[in-house]
XYZ file of C-alpha atoms in Angstrom:
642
model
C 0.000 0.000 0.000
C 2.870 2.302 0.904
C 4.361 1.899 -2.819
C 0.719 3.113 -4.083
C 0.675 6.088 -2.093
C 4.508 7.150 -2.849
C 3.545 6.774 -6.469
C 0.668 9.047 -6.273
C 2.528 11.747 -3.712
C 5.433 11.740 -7.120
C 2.554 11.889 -9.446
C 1.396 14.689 -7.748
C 4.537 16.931 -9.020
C 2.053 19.146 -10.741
C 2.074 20.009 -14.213
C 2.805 23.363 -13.286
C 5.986 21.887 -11.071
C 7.331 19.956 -14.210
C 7.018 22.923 -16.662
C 8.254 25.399 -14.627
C 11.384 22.377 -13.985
C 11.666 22.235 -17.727
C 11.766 25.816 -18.473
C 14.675 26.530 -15.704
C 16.540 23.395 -16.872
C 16.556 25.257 -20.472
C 16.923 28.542 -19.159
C 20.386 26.743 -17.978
C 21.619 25.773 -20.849
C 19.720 22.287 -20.950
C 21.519 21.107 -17.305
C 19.638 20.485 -15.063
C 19.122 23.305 -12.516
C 20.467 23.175 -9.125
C 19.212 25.617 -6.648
C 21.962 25.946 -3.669
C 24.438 26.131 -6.227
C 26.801 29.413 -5.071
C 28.306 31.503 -7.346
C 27.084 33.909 -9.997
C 24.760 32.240 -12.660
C 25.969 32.918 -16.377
C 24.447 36.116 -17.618
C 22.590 35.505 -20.597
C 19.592 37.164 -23.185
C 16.855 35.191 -23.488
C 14.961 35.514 -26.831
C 11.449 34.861 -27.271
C 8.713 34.462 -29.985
C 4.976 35.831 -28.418
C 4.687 32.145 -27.727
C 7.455 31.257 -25.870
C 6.372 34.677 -23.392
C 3.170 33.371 -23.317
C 4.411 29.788 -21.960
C 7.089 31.704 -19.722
C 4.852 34.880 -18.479
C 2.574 33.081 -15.695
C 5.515 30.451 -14.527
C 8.221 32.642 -14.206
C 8.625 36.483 -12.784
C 11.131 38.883 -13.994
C 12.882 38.360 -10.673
C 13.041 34.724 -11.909
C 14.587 34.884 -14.332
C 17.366 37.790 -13.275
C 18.396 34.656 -10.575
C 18.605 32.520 -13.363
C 20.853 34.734 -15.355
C 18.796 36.537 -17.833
C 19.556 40.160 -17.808
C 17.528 40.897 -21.082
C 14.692 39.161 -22.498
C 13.458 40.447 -26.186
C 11.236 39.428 -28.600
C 12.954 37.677 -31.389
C 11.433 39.828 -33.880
C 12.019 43.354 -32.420
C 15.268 45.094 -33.569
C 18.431 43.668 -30.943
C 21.413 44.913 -30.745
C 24.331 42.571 -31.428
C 25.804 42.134 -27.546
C 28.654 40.003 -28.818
C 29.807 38.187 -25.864
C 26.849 36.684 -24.160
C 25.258 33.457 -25.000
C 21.671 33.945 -26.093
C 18.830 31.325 -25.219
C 15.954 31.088 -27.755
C 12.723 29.898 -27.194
C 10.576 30.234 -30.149
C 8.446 28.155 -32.305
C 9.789 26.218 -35.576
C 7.774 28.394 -37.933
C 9.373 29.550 -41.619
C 9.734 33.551 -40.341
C 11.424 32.514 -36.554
C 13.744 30.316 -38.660
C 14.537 33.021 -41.144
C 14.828 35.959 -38.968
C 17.593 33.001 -36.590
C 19.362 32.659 -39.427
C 19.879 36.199 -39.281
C 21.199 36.465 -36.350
C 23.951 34.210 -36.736
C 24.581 36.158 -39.857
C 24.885 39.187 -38.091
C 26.942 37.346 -35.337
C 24.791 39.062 -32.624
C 25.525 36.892 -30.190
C 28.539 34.565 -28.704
C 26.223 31.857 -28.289
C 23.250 30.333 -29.596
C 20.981 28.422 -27.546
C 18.158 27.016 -29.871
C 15.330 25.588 -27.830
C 11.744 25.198 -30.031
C 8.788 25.231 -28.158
C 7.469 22.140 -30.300
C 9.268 19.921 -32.509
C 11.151 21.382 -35.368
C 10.980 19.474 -38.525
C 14.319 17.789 -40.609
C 14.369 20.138 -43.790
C 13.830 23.313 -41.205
C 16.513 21.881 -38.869
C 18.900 21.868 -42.169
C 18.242 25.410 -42.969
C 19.544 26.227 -39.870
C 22.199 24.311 -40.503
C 23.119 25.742 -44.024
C 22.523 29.246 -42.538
C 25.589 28.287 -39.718
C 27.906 27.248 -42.124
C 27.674 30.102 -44.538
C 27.637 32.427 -41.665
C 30.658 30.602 -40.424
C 28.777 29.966 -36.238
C 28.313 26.604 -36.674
C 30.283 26.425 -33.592
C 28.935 29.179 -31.810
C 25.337 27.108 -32.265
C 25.963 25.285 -28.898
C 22.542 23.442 -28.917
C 19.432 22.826 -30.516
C 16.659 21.412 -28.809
C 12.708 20.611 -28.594
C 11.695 21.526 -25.240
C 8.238 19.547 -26.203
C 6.344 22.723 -24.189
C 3.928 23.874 -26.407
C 1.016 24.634 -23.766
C 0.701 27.107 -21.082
C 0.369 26.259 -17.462
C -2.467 28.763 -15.488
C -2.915 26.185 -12.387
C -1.361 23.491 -11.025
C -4.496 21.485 -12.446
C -5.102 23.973 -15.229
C -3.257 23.968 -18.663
C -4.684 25.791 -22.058
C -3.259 25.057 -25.646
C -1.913 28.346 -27.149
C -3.148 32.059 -26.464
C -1.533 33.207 -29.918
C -3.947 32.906 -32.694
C -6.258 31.147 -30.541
C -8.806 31.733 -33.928
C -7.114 28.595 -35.345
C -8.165 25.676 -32.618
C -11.661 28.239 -31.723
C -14.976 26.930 -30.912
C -15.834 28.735 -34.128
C -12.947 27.515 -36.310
C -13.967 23.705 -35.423
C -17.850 24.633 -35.717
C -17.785 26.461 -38.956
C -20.353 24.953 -41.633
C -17.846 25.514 -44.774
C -14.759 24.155 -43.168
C -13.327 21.857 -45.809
C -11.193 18.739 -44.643
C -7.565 19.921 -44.838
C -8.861 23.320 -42.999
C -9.799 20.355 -39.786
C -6.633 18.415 -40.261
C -5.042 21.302 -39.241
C -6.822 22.467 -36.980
C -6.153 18.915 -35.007
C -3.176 18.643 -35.607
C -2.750 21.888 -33.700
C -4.492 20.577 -31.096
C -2.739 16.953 -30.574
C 0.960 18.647 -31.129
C 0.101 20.411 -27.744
C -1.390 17.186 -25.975
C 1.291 15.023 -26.868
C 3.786 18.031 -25.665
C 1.767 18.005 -22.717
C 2.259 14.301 -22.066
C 5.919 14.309 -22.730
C 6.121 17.439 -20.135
C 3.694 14.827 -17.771
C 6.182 12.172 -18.536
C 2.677 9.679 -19.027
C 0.813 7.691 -21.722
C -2.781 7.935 -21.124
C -5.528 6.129 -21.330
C -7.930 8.004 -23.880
C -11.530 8.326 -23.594
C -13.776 10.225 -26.042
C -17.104 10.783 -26.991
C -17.792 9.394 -30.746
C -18.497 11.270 -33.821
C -17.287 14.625 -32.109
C -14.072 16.792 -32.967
C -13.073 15.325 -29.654
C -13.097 11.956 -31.482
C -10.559 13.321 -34.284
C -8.093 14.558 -31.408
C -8.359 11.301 -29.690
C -7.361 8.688 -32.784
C -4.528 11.405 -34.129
C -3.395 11.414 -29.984
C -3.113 7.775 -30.359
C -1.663 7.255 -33.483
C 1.169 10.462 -32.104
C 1.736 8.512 -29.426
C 1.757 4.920 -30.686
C 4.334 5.895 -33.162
C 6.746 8.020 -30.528
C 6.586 4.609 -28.193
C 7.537 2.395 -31.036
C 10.476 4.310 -32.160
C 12.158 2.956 -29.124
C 15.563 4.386 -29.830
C 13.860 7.884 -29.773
C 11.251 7.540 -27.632
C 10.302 10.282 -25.123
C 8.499 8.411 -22.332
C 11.474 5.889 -21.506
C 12.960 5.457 -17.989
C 14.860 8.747 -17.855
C 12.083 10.779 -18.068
C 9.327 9.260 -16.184
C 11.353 9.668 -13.202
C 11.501 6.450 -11.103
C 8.173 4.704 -10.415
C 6.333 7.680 -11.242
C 3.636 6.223 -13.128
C 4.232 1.911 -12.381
C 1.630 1.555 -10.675
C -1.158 3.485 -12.543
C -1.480 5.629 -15.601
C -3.895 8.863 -15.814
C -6.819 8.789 -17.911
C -7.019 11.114 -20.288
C -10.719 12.141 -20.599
C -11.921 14.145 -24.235
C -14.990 15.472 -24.355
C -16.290 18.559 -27.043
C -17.500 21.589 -26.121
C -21.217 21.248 -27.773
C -21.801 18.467 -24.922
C -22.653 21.897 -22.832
C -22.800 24.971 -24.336
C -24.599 26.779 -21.372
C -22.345 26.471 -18.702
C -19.885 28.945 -20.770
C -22.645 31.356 -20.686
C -23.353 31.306 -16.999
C -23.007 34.293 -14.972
C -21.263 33.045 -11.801
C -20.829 33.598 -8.389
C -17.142 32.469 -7.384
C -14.041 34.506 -7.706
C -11.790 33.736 -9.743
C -14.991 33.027 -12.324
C -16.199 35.935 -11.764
C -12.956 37.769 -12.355
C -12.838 36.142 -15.632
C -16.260 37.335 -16.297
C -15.909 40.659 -16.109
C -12.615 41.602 -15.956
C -10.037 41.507 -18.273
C -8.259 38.395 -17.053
C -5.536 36.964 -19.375
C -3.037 34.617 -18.365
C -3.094 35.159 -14.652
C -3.149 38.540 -15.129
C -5.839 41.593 -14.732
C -5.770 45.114 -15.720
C -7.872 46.944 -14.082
C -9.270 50.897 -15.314
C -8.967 53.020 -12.309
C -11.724 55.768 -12.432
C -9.965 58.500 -10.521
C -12.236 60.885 -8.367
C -14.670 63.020 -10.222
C -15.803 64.722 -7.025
C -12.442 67.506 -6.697
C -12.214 68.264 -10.601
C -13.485 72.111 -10.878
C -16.474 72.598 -13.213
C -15.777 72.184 -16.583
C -12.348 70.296 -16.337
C -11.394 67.993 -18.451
C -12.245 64.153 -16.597
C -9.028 62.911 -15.751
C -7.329 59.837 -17.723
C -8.011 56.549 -16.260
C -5.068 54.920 -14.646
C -4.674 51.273 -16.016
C -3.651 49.126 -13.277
C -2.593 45.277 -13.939
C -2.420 42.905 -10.928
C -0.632 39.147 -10.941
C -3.099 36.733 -9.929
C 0.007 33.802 -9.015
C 0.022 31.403 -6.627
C 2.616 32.786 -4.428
C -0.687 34.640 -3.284
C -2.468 33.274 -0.422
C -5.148 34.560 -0.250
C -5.846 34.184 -4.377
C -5.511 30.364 -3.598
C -7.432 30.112 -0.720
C -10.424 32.028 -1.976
C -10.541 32.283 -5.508
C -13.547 29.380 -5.463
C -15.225 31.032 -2.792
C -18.810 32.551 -3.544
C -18.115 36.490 -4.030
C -19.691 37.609 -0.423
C -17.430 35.558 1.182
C -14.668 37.025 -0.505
C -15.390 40.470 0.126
C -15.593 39.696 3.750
C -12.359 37.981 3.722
C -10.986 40.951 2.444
C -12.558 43.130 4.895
C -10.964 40.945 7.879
C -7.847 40.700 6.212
C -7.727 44.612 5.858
C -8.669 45.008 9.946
C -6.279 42.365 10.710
C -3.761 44.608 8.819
C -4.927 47.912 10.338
C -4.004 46.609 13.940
C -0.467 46.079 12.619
C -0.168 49.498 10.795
C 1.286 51.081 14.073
C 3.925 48.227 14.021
C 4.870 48.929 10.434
C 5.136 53.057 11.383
C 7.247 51.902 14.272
C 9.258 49.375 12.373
C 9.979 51.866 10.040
C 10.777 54.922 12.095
C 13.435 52.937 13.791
C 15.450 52.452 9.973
C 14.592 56.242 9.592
C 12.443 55.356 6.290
C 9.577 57.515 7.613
C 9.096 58.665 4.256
C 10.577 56.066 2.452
C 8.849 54.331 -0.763
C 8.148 50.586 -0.074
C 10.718 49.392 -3.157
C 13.472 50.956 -1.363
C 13.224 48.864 2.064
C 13.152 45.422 0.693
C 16.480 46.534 -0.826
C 17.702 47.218 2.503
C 20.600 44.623 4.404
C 20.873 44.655 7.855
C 23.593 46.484 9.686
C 22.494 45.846 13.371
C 20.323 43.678 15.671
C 17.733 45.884 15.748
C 17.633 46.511 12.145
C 17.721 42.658 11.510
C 14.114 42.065 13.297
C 12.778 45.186 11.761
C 14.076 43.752 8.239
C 12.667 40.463 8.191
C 9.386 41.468 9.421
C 8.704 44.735 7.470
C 8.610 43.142 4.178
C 6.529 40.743 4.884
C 3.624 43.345 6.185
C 4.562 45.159 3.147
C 3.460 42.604 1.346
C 0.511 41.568 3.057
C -0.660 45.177 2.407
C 0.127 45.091 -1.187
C -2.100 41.934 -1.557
C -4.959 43.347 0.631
C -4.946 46.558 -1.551
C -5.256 44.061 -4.657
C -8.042 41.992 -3.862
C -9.890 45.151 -2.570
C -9.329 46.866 -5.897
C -9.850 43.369 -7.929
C -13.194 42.539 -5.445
C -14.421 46.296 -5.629
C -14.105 46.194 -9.264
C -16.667 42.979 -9.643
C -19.083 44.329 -7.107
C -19.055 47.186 -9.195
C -19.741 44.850 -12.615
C -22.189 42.985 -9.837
C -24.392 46.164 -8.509
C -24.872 47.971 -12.155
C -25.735 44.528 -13.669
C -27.617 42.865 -11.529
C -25.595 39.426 -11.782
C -26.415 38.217 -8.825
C -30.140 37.924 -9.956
C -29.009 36.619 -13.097
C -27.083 33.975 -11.989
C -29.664 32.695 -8.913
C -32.576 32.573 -12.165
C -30.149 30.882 -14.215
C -29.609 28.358 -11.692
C -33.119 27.948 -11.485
C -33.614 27.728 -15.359
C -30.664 24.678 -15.309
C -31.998 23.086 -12.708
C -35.467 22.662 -14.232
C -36.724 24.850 -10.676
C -39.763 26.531 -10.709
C -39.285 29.944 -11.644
C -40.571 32.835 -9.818
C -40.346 35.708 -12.246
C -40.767 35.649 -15.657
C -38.025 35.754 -18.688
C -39.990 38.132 -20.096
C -40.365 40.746 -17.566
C -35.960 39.888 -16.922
C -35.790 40.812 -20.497
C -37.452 43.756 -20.745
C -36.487 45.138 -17.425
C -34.362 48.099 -18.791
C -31.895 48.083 -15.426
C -31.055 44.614 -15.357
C -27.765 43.714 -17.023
C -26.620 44.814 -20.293
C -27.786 43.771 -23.752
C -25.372 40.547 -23.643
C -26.547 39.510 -20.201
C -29.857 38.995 -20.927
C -28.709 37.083 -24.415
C -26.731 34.736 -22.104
C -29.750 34.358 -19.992
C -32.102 33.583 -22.786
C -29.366 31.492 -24.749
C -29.101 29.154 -21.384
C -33.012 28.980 -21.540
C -33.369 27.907 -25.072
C -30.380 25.273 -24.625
C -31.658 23.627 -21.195
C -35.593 23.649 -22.309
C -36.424 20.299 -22.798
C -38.569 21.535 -25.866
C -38.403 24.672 -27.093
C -40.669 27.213 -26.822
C -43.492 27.244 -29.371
C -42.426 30.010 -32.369
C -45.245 32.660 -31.200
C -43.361 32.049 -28.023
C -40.473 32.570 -29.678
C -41.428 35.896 -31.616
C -42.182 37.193 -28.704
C -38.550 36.363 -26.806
C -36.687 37.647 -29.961
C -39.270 40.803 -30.123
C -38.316 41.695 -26.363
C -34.555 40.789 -27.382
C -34.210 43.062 -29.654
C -35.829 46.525 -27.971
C -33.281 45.207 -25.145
C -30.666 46.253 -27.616
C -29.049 42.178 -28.284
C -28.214 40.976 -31.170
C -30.036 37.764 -32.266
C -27.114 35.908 -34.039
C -25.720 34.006 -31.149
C -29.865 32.731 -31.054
C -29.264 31.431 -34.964
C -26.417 29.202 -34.365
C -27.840 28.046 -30.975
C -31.063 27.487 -32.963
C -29.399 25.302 -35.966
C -27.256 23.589 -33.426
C -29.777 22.193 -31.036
C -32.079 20.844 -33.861
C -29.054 19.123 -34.856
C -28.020 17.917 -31.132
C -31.716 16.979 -30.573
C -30.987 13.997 -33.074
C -27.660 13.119 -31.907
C -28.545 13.067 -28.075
C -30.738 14.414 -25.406
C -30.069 17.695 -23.602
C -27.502 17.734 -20.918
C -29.250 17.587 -17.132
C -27.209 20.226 -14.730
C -28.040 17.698 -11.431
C -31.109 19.600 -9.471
C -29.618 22.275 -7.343
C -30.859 25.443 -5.665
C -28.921 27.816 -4.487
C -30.076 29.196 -1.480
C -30.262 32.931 -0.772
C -29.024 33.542 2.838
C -30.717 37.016 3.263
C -29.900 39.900 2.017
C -26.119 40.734 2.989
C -26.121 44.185 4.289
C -27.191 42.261 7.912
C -23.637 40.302 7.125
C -21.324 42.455 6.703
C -20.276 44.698 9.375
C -21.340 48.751 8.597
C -17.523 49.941 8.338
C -17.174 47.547 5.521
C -15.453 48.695 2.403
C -17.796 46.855 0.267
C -21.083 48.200 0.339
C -22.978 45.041 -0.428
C -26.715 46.484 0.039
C -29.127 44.953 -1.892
C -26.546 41.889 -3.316
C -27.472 38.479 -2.933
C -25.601 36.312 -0.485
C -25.982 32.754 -2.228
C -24.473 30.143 -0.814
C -23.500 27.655 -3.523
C -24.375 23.951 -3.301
C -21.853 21.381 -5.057
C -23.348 19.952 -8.428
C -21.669 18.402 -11.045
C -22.055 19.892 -14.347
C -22.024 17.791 -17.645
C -18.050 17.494 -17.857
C -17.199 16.646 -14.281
C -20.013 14.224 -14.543
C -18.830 12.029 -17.741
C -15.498 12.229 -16.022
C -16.506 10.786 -12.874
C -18.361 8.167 -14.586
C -15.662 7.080 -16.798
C -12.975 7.231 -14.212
C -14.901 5.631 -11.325
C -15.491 3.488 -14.049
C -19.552 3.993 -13.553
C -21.654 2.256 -16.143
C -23.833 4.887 -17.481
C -25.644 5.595 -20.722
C -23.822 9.066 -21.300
C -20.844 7.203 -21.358
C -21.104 3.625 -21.873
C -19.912 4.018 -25.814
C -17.031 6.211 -25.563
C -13.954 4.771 -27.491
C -11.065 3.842 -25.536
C -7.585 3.730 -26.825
C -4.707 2.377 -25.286
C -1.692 3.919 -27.173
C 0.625 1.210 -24.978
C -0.881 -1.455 -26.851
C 0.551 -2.971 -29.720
C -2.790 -3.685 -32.204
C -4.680 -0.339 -31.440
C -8.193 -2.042 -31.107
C -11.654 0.172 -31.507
C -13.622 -0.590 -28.353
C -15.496 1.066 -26.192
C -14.681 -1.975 -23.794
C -12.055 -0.902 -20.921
C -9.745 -3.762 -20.409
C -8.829 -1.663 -16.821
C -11.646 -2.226 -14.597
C -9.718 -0.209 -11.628
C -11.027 3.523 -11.010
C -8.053 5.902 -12.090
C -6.476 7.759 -9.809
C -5.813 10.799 -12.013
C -7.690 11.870 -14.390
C -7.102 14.902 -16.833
C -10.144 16.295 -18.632
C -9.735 18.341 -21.988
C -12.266 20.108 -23.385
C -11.810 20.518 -27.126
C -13.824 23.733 -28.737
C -12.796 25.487 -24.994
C -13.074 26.067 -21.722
C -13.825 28.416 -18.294
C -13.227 28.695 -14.854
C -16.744 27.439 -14.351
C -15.894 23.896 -14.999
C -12.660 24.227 -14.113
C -13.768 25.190 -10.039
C -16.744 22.493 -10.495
C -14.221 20.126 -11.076
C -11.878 21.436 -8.590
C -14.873 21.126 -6.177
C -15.708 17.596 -6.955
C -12.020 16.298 -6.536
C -11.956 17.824 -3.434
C -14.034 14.785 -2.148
C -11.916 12.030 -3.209
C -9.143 11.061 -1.249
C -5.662 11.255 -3.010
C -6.805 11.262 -6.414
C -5.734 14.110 -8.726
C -7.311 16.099 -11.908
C -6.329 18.818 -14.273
C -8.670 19.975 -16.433
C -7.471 21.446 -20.111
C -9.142 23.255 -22.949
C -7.812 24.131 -26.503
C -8.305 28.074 -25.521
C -9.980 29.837 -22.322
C -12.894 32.046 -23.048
C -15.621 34.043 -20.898
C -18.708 34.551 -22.268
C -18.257 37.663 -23.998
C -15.994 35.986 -26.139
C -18.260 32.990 -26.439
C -20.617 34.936 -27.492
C -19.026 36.748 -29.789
C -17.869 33.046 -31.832
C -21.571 31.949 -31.828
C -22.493 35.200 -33.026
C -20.339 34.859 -36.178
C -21.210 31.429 -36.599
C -24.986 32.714 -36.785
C -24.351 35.272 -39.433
C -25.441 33.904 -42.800
């Protein structure tokens, strides 16, 4: 039993763990990276394609990477000066213009050494280019290495990976969903896709078991996955999953299932308003790669008649997880949240005289907070005051984030009414009696924007179980449109469930209420900074929703009609044969779900939630891009334009 558990505390090394290994390890000239090492690191540049920053951004700070050596990071296709005697590490994708503009550089010998790390595998004739461009350029020996890193997806969570963030059009909901897509158009669009998963897998150091539903896009990832895979264990000489890799007993004793399921399985949850943080954060913010930017509205109040308004600051916060409280509460409902924040802030206010104190006695009364953490210590005193000032410092910077972040959704909350949104939308998914109408939600002119109430309807007409009659209709679309939306989303939605209605029947959402707890102005205590009058508190009960569901049947290996005739493929197996019979009859004990067509931080929490139940057993959840429902939107929109 002891062996089991070891294998599942090493399996545990999160994705984010292992990419974050494999970037350093690169960032180190392809050794592996020892931390107590003393001595200087090598100074280096590091040179990056928009890709490579996007893998690098949420894994690694600036700070980071000045430990690890890099004093300069640029964009491979920005104008760089030739700094002759520093080795340069590239990170870029094998594409035709990186390639070119490389060869370049070694022409124009900007560099003492060159470091050539793709993000994905390069192919033979692109490799020789290089390798013609070296020898007329005279480097070849200044090329030190060339390697595929095999890191072509970005890391957001420890459970949490999406494919690409540049030209995210190409694997879209809408790109895969398009009527006139011809044949090649898909091929490459999969391709795409299963060059990340298998880079993801290497990174993993696994072969999964796949699962997928048939006759979906999911179904074309999950044979070209196999096939990828099949053909990278076979080459045994080459392979990337042998014994070096894996690290030791990593995986013996049991491998992860990999579970694919397509987006049109649920398009409503996507459109959900929601009620946890880090959801709603997504929702309404501009959220990108664990990162928000914020618009600060300064005051209006002090600006004389007739002055110009003053600019709005833009602010952007890291969401990482180096920040407690982000990790501990961005699942929480929102209420709780904002009185988290509140306690955290009175916690810190009873400290603020220690902080004063702490920093009279280094004479940095007026100091600016950068300054002290530069500070060493010189005496005793001074050695206490050090250690502990930064650390309130930076309990104070992350209170005064979440209270921006959190004041800027209960803003989005209070003008938009989201709370009642997302309580009737509950209602409409759980097949609950309603107790106000659509209609009168619709037309209500201070309720939401335009787009809200198209989500709302969109997540009626996609859970009815038959839809409403078309003088019904008329008079949704009639309502729609004084309310300002714009009825293309309702098209595709339209075209899509007649066509789902005779592949399958509609997705059930479990039967959950949410239950309001009163209002919470009698909740939150009157100095609050969050004036929460008139905002729901509702208090979320656990439910699975469609994806978390077909993944707990298929890896508690639950007989159920949703997902008694997915395929399964064994890519360890020597005659790849099409069943949907498991030969393993043991529940897994990790599980990664990918959602081709996209994903959100809906089903990502709901999933997060339901894991949270079972004892040492681990999930990460994928998704070819990350969208909110604006964006959603916006795809079924132009898929509903004729």
């Amino acid at each position: 039993m002891v062996g089991v558990k070891m294998a599942a505390a090493a399996a545990a090394a999160s994705i984010r763990e292992r990419q974050t290994v494999a970037l350093k390890r690169m960032l180190n000239f392809n050794v592996p990276h020892v931390k107590n090492s003393t001595g200087e690191p090598v100074w280096k540049v590091l040179i990056y394609d928009r890709f490579g920053q996007d893998i690098i951004s949420p894994l690694l700070s600036v700070k980071e990477l000045r430990d690890m050596g890099i004093t300069l990071h640029l964009l491979l296709h920005s104008d760089r000066d030739p700094i002759p005697d520093v080795p340069a590490v590239y990170f870029v994708m094998p594409t035709e213009e990186n390639i070119d503009r490389m060869c370049q550089d070694l022409r124009n010998q900007l560099y003492e050494s060159y470091y050539l790390n793709f993000i994905s595998a390069i192919s033979r004739s692109k490799l020789e280019d290089i390798a013609n461009a070296a020898l007329a350029a005279s480097a070849v020996t200044q090329v030190a290495k060339v390697f595929d890193q095999y890191l072509n997806f970005i890391t957001l969570e420890d459970d949490m990976f999406v494919l690409c963030n540049q030209n995210k059009e190409l694997v879209s909901y809408r790109a895969i969903n398009r009527p006139d897509i011809t044949d090649t158009e898909m091929e490459t669009v999969m391709d795409t896709i299963v060059d990340s998963l298998f880079c993801f897998f290497v990174t993993l150091g696994a072969v999964p078991i796949i699962r997928c539903s048939r006759g979906t896009a999911a179904e074309m990832v999950a044979v070209k996955l196999d096939k990828k895979l099949r053909e990278n264990l076979r080459d045994a000489r080459n392979s990337l999953f042998t014994g070096d890799t894996l690290g030791a007993g990593q995986f013996s004793f049991q491998r992860p299932l990999l579970v694919l399921v397509d987006r049109n399985i649920d398009l409503a949850t996507p459109l959900h308003h929601t009620w946890t943080y880090q959801a709603l954060v997504h929702d309404v913010l501009d959220f990108h790669l664990n990162r928000v930017n914020l618009e600060e509205s300064s005051g209006v109040e002090n600006s004389p008649a007739g002055a110009r308004p003053k600019r709005k600051n833009k602010k952007s916060y890291d969401l990482t997880p180096v920040d407690k409280f982000w990790q501990k509460h961005k699942g929480s409902p929102f209420p709780e949240v904002a009185e988290s924040v509140q306690q955290e802030l009175e916690s810190y206010r009873a400290q603020e005289d220690e902080v004063k104190r702490l920093k009279s006695i280094m004479g940095l009364e007026g100091e600016d907070e950068g300054a002290i953490s530069m500070l060493s210590d010189n005496t005793a005193k001074l050695t206490s005051a050090v250690s502990s000032l930064p650390e309130l410092l930076e309990k104070k910077r992350l209170i005064d984030l979440h209270t921006n972040v959190a004041t800027a959704v209960l803003e989005h909350i209070k003008a938009r009414k989201l709370d009642v949104y997302f309580e009737y939308e509950e209602k409409i998914m759980s097949k609950t009696t309603l107790d106000k109408s659509l209609l009168d939600i619709i037309s209500d002119p201070d309720a939401g924007t335009p787009e809200d109430k198209m989500r709302l309807f969109l997540i009626y007409y996609i859970s009815a179980q038959q839809a409403p009659s078309e003088a019904d209709l008329e008079q949704y679309k009639k309502a729609l449109t004084d309310a300002g939306c714009n009825l293309n989303p309702l098209q595709y939605i339209k075209q899509w469930k007649a066509f789902a209605k005779m592949a399958s029947a509609p997705a059930s959402y479990g039967n959950t209420t949410t239950k309001p707890m009163g209002l919470l102005s009698r909740v939150m205590n009157t100095g609050s900074q969050f004036v929460m009058e008139g905002v729901k508190n509702l208090v979320l009960k656990q439910q699975n929703l469609p994806v978390t569901r077909i993944l707990d049947n298929l890896m508690e290996m639950k007989s159920n009609p949703e997902t008694d005739d997915y395929r399964y493929f064994d890519p360890k197996m020597l005659r790849g044969n099409d069943s949907s019979v498991p030969r393993n009859k043991n529940p897994f004990q990790e599980a990664i779900v990918f959602v081709v067509g996209g994903g959100n931080y809906i089903e990502y929490q709901n999933l997060v939630d339901y894991i949270k139940g079972k004892q040492g057993k681990h999930i990460l959840y994928g998704c070819s891009e990350l969208f909110n429902a604006t964006q959603f939107i916006k795809q079924l929109s132009q898929l509903g334009q004729k």
